[in-house]
PDB file of C-alpha atoms in Angstrom:
ATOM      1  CA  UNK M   1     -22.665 -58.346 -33.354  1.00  0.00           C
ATOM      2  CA  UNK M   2     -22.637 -57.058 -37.064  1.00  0.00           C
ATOM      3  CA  UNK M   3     -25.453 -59.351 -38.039  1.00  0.00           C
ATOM      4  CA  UNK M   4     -28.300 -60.996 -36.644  1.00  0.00           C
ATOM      5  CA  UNK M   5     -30.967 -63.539 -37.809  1.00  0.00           C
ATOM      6  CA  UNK M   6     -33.682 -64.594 -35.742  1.00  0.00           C
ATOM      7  CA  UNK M   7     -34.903 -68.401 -36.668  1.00  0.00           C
ATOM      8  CA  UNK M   8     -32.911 -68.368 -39.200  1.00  0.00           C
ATOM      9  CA  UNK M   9     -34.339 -71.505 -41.644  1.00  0.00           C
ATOM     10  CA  UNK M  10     -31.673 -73.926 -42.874  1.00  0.00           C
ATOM     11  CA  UNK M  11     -34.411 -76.666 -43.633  1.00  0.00           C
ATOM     12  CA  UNK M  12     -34.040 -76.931 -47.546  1.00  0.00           C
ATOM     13  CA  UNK M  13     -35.334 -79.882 -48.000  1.00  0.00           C
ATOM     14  CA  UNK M  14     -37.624 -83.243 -46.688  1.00  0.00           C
ATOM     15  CA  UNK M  15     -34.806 -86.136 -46.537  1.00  0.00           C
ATOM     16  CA  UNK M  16     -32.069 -84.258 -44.335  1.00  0.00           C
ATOM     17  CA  UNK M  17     -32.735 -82.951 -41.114  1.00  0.00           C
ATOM     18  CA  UNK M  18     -32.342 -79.466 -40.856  1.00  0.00           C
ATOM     19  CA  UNK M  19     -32.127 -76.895 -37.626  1.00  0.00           C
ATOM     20  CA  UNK M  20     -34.223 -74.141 -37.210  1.00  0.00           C
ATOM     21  CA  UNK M  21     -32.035 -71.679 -35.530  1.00  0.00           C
ATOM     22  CA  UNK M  22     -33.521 -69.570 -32.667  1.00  0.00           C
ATOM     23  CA  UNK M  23     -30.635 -66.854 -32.917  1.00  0.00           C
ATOM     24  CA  UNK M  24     -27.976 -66.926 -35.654  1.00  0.00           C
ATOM     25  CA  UNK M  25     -25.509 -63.963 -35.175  1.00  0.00           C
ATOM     26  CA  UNK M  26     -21.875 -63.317 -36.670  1.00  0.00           C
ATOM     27  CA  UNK M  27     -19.682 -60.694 -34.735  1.00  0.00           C
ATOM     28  CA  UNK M  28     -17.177 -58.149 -36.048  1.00  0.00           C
ATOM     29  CA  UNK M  29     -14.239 -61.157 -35.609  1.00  0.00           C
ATOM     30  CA  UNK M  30     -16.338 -63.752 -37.956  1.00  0.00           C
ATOM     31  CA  UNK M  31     -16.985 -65.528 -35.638  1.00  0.00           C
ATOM     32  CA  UNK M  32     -20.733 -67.547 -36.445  1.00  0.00           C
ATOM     33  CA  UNK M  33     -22.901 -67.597 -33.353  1.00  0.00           C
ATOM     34  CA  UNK M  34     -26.135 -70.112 -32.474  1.00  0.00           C
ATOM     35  CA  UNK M  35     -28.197 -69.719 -29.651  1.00  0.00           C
ATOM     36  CA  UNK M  36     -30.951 -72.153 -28.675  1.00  0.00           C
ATOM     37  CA  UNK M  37     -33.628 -72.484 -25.635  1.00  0.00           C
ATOM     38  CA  UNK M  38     -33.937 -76.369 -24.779  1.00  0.00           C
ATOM     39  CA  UNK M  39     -36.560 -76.523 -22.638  1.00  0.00           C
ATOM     40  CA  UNK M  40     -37.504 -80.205 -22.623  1.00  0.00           C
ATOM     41  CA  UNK M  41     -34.376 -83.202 -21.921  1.00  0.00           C
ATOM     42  CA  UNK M  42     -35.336 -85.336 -24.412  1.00  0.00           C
ATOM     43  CA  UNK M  43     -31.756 -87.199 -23.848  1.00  0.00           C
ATOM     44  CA  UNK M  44     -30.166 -85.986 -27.430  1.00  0.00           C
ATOM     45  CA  UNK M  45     -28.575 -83.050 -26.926  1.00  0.00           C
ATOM     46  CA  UNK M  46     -25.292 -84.239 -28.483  1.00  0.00           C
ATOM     47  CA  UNK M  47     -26.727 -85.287 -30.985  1.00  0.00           C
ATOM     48  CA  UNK M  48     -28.455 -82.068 -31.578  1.00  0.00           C
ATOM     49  CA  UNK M  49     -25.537 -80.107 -30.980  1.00  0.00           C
ATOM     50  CA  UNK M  50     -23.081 -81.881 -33.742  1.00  0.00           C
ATOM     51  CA  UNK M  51     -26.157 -80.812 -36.005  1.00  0.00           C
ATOM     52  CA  UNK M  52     -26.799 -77.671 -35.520  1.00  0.00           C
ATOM     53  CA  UNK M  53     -22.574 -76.880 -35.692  1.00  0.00           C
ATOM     54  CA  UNK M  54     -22.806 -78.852 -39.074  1.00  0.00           C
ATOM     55  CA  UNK M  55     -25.295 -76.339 -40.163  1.00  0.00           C
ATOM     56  CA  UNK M  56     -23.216 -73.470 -39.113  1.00  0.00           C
ATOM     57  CA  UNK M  57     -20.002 -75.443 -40.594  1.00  0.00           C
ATOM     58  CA  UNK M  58     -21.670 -74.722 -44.177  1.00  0.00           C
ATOM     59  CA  UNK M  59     -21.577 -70.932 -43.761  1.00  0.00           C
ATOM     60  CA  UNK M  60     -17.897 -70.603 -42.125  1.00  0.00           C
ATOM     61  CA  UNK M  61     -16.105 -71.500 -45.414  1.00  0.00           C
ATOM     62  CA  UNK M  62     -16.365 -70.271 -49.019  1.00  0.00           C
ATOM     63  CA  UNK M  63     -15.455 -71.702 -51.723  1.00  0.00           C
ATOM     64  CA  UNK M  64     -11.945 -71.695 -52.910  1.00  0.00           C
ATOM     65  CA  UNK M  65     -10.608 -70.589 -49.592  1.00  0.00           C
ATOM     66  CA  UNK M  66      -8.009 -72.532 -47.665  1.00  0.00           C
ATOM     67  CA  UNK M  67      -9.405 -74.592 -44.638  1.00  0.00           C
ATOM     68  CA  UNK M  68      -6.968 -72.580 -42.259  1.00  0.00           C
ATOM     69  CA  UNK M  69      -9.714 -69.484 -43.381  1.00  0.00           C
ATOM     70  CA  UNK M  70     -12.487 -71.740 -41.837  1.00  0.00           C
ATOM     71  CA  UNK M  71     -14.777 -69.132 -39.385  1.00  0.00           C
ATOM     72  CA  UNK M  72     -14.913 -70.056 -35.525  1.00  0.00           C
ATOM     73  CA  UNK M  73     -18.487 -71.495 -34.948  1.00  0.00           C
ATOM     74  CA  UNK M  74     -19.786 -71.043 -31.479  1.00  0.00           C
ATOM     75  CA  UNK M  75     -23.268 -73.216 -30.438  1.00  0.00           C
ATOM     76  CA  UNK M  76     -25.041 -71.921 -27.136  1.00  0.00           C
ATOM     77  CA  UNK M  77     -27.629 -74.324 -25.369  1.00  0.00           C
ATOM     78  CA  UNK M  78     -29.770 -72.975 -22.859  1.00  0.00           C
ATOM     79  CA  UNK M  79     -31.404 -75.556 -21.235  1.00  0.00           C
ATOM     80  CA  UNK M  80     -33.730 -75.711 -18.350  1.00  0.00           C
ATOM     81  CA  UNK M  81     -32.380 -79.077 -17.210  1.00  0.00           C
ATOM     82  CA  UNK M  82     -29.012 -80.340 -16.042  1.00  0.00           C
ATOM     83  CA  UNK M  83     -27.738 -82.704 -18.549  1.00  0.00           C
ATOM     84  CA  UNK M  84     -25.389 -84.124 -16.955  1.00  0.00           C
ATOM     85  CA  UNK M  85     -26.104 -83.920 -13.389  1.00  0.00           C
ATOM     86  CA  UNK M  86     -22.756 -82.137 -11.666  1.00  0.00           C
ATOM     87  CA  UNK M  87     -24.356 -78.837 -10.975  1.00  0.00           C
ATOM     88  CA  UNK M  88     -22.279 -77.327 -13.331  1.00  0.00           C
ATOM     89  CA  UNK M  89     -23.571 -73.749 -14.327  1.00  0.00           C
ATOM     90  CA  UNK M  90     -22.151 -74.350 -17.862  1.00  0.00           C
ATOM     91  CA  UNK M  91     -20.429 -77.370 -19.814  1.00  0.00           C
ATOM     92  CA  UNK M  92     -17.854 -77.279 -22.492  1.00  0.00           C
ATOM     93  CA  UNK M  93     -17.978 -79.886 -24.808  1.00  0.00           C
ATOM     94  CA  UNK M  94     -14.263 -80.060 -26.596  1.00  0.00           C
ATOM     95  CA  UNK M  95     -13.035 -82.531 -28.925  1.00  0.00           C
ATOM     96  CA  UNK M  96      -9.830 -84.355 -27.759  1.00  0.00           C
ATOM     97  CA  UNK M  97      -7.290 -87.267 -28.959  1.00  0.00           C
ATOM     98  CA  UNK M  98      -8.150 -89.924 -27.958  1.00  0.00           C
ATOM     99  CA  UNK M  99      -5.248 -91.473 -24.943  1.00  0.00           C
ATOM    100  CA  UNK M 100      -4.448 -88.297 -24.356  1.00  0.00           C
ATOM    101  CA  UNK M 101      -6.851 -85.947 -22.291  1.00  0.00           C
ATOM    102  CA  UNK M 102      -4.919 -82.869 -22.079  1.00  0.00           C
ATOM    103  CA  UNK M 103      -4.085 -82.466 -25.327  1.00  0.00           C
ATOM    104  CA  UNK M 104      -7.129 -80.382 -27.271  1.00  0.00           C
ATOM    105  CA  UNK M 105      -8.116 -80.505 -30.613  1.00  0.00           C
ATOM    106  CA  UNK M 106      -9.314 -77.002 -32.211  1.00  0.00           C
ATOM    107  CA  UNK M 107     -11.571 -77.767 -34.994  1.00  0.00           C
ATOM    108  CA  UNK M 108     -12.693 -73.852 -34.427  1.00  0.00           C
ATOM    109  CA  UNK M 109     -15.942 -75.642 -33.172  1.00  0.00           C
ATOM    110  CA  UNK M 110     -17.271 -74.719 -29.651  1.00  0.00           C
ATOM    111  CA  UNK M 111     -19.935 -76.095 -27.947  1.00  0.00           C
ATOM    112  CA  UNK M 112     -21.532 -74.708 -24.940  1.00  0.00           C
ATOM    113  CA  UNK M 113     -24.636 -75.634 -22.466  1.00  0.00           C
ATOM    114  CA  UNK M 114     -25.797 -73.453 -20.240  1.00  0.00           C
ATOM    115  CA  UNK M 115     -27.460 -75.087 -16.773  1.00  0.00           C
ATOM    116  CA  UNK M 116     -30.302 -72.745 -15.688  1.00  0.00           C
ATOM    117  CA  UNK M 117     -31.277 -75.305 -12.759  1.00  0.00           C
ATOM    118  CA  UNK M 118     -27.525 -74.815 -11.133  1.00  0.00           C
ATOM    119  CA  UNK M 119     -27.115 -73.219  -7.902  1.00  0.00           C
ATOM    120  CA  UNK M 120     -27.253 -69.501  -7.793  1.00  0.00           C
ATOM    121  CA  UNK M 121     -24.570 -68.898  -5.395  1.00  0.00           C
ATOM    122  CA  UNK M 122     -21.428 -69.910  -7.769  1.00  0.00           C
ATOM    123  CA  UNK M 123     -22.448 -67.619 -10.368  1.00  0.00           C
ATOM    124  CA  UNK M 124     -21.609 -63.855 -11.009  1.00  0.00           C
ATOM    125  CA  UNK M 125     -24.022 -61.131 -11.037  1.00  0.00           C
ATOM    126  CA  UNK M 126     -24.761 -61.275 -14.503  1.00  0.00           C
ATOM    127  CA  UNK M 127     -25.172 -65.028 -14.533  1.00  0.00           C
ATOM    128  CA  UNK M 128     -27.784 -64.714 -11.669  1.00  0.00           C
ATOM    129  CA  UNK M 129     -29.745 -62.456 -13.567  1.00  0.00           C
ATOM    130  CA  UNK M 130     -29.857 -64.504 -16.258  1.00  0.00           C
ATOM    131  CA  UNK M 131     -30.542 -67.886 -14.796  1.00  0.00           C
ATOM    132  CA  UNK M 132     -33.547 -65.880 -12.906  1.00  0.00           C
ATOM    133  CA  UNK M 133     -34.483 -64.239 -16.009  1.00  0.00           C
ATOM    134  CA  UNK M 134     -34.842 -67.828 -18.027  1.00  0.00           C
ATOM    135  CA  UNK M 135     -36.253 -69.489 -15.034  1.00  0.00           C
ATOM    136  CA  UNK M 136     -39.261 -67.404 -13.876  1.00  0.00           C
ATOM    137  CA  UNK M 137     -38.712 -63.691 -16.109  1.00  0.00           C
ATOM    138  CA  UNK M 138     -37.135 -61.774 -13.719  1.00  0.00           C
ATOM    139  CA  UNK M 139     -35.853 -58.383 -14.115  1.00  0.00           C
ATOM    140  CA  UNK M 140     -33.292 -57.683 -11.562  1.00  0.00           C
ATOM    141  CA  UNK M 141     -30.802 -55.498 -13.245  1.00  0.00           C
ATOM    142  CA  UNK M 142     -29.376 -54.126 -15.879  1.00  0.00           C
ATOM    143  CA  UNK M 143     -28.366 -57.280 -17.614  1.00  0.00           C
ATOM    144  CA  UNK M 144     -31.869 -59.171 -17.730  1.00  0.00           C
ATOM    145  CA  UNK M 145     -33.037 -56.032 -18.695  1.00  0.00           C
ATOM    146  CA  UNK M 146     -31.215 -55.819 -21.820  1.00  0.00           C
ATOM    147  CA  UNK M 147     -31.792 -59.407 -21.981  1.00  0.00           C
ATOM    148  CA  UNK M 148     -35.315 -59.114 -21.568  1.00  0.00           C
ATOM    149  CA  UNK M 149     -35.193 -56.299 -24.533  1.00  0.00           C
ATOM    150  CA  UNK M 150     -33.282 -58.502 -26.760  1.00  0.00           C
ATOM    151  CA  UNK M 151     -35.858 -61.241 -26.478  1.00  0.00           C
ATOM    152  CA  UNK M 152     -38.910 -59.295 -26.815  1.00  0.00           C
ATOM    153  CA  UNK M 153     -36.998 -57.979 -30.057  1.00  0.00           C
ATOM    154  CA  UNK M 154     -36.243 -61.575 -31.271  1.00  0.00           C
ATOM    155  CA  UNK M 155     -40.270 -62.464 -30.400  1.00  0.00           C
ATOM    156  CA  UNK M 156     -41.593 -59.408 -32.664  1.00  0.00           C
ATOM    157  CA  UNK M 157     -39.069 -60.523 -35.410  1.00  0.00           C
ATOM    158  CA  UNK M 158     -40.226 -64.051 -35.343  1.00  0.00           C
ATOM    159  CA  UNK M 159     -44.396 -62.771 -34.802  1.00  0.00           C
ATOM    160  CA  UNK M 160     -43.711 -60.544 -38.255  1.00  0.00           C
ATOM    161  CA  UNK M 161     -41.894 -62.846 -40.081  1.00  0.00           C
ATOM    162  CA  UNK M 162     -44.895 -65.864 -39.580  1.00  0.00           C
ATOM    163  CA  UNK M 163     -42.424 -68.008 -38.263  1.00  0.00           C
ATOM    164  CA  UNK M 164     -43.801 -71.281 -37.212  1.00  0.00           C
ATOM    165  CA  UNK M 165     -42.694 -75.189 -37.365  1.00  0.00           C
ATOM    166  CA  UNK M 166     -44.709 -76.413 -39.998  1.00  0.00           C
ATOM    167  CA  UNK M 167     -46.765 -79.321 -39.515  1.00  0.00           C
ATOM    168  CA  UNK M 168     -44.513 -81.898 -40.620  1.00  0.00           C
ATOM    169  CA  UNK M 169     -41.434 -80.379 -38.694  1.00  0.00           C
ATOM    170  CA  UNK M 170     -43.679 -81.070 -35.852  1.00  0.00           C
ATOM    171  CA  UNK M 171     -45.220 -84.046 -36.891  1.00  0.00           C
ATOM    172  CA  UNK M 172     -41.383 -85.518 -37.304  1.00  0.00           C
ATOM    173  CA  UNK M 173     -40.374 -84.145 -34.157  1.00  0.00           C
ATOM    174  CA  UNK M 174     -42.969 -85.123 -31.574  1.00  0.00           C
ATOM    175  CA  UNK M 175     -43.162 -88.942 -33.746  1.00  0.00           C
ATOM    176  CA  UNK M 176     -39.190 -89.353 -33.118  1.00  0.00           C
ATOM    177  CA  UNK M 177     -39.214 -88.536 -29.417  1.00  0.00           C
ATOM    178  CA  UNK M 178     -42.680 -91.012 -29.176  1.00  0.00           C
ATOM    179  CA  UNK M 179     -40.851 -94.042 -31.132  1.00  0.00           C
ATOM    180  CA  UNK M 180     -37.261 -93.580 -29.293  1.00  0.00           C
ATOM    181  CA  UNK M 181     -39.227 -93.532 -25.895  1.00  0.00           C
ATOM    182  CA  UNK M 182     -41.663 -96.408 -26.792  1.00  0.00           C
ATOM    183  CA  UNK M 183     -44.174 -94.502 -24.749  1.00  0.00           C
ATOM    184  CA  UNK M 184     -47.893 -94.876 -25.664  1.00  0.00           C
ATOM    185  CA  UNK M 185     -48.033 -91.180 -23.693  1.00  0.00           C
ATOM    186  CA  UNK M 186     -46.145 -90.112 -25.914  1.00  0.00           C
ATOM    187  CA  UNK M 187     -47.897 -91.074 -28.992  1.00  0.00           C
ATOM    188  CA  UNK M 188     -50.702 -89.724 -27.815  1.00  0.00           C
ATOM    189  CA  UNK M 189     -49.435 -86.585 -27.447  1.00  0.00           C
ATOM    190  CA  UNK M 190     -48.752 -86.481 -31.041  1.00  0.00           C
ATOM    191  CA  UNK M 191     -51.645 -87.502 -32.039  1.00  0.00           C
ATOM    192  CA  UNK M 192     -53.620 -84.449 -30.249  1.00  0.00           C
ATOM    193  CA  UNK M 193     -50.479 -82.101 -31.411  1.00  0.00           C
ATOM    194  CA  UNK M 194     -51.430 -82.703 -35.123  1.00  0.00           C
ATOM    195  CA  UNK M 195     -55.238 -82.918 -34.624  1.00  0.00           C
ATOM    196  CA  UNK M 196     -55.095 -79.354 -32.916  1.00  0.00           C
ATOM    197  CA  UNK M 197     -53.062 -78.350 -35.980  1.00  0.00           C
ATOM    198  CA  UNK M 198     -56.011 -79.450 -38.504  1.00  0.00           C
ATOM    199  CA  UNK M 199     -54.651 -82.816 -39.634  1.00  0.00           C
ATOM    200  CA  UNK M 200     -57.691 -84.913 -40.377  1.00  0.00           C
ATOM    201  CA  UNK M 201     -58.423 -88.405 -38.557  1.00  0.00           C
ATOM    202  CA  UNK M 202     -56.930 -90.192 -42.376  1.00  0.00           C
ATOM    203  CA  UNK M 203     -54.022 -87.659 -42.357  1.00  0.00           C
ATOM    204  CA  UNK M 204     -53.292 -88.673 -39.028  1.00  0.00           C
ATOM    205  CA  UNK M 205     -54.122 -92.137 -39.459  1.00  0.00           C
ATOM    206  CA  UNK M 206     -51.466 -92.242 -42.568  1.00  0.00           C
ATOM    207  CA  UNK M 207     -48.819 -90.390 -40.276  1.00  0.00           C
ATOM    208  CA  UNK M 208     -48.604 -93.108 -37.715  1.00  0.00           C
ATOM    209  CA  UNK M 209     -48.388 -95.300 -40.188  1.00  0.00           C
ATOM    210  CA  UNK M 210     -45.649 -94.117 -42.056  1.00  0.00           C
ATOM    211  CA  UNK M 211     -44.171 -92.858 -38.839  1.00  0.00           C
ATOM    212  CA  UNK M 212     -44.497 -95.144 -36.282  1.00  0.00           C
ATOM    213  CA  UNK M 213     -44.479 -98.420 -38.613  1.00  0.00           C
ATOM    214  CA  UNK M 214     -48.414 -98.953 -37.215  1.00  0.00           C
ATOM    215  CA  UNK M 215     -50.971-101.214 -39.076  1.00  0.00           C
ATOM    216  CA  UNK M 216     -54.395 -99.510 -40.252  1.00  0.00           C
ATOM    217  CA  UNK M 217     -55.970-101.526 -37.099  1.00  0.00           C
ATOM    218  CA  UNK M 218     -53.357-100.170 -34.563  1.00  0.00           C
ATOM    219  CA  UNK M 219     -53.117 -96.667 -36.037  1.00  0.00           C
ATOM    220  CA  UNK M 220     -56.585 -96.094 -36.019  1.00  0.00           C
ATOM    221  CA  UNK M 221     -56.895 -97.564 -31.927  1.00  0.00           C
ATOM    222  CA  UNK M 222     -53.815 -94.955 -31.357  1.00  0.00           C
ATOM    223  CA  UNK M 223     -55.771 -92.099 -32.560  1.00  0.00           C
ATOM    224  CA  UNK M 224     -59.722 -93.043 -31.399  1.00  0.00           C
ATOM    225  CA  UNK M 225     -58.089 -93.608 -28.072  1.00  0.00           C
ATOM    226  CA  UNK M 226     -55.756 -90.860 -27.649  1.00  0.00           C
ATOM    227  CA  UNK M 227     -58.877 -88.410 -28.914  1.00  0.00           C
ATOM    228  CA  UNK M 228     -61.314 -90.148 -26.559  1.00  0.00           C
ATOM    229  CA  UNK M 229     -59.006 -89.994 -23.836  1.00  0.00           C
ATOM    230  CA  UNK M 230     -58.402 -85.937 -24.813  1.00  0.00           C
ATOM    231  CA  UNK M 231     -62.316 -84.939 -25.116  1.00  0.00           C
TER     232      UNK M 231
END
C-alpha cells in the first residue's frame, strides 16, 4: 500500500449520512481500499456496503478526467456473522444484467464479506489464521502476527488521533437500529448509551422525541424506565 488512513472521516455534514472508515488504503495500482469490522448483524449490510463504495466513489475520479480513468474501489467486510447463511468463507457481491446471470457488469466496484463463523477446514493457512485471529486473538503464525501488528498500529493511530463517534453519530446509530427493530430493548439500550455519554435526562428526553417520533409522556416513561431498570 502507498497510503494508509486509519478512520478516515468522510462525515461533512448533519443531513447526509456519512461512513467512518476503519481502514482506507490506496495501493501502488490506484486502486482505493475500505476495510471494516462488523461485529453486530443488524440485517443492513447492503445497504451499508453501497454507502460506504459511494464514499470511496468520490475519491476515484477527478475532475475533468474521462470516466474510463475512474479508480477500482475495493470494500472489505469482516463480519463475525454469516449473512447469508451458506457457510461461505467469503461472498462476492457483483452487479449483473438483469436476464442474464453470466454476463457481469464492471462498474470497477467490488464488494467483499468476509465470514469469520465459516468452517475452518475449507480455508488456507492464512485464512485460518485470520478467522482465529478475529474470532478469539490468536497468534498462530506468521500471518496473524503481522496481522496482529497491523491492528495494534491502526489502534495507536486511532488512540492519538482522539478518534471517537461523537454523540450524535451514536445517538443516530443506536436510535435507527431501535426504530427499524421496534424493540423496546432496544430503546433502552440507547437510552443508557447516551446517559453514560453525559446526555442529560431533557437532552435525552428531546432525542427520543425527535428520534423516535415519542410524545413528552412516552419519552419520559422510555427513559425513567430504561434508567430504573439499569440502576
Amino acid at each position: 500500500m502507498v497510503k494508509v488512513n486509519r478512520e478516515d472521516d468522510f462525515k461533512k455534514n448533519s443531513i447526509f449520512h456519512g461512513p467512518r472508515f476503519d481502514v482506507y488504503a490506496e495501493d501502488d495500482q490506484g486502486i482505493i481500499y475500505d476495510f471494516e469490522m462488523q461485529n453486530e448483524d443488524q440485517h443492513d449490510l447492503a445497504e451499508r456496503i453501497s454507502i460506504y463504495q459511494g464514499n470511496l466513489s468520490r475519491q476515484a475520479l477527478y475532475a475533468g478526467q474521462p470516466f474510463k480513468k475512474r479508480k477500482r474501489t475495493v470494500v472489505f467486510f469482516i463480519c463475525d456473522h454469516d449473512p447469508y447463511g451458506l457457510g461461505w468463507p467469503s461472498y462476492t457481491l457483483k452487479v449483473e444484467l438483469v436476464g442474464c446471470p453470466n454476463f457481469s457488469v464492471d462498474n470497477k466496484e467490488t464488494n467483499v464479506i468476509v465470514n469469520l463463523k465459516t468452517a475452518v477446514s475449507q480455508l488456507t493457512q492464512a485464512q485460518r489464521e485470520m478467522v482465529a485471529y478475529f474470532n478469539d486473538g490468536t497468534v498462530s503464525g506468521a500471518f496473524s502476527q503481522k496481522l496482529a501488528a497491523a491492528v495494534a498500529e491502526v489502534k495507536a493511530d486511532a488512540i492519538r488521533g482522539g478518534i471517537y463517534m461523537t454523540i450524535e453519530e451514536y445517538a443516530a446509530l443506536k436510535s435507527a437500529y431501535a426504530r427499524e427493530q421496534g424493540e423496546e430493548a432496544e430503546r433502552a439500550k440507547t437510552i443508557v448509551g447516551l446517559a453514560a455519554l453525559d446526555m442529560s435526562r431533557a437532552q435525552i428526553i428531546e432525542f427520543l422525541k425527535t428520534n423516535m417520533e415519542l410524545s413528552e409522556e412516552q419519552a419520559q416513561a422510555a427513559y425513567d424506565n430504561a434508567m430504573a431498570a439499569h440502576a
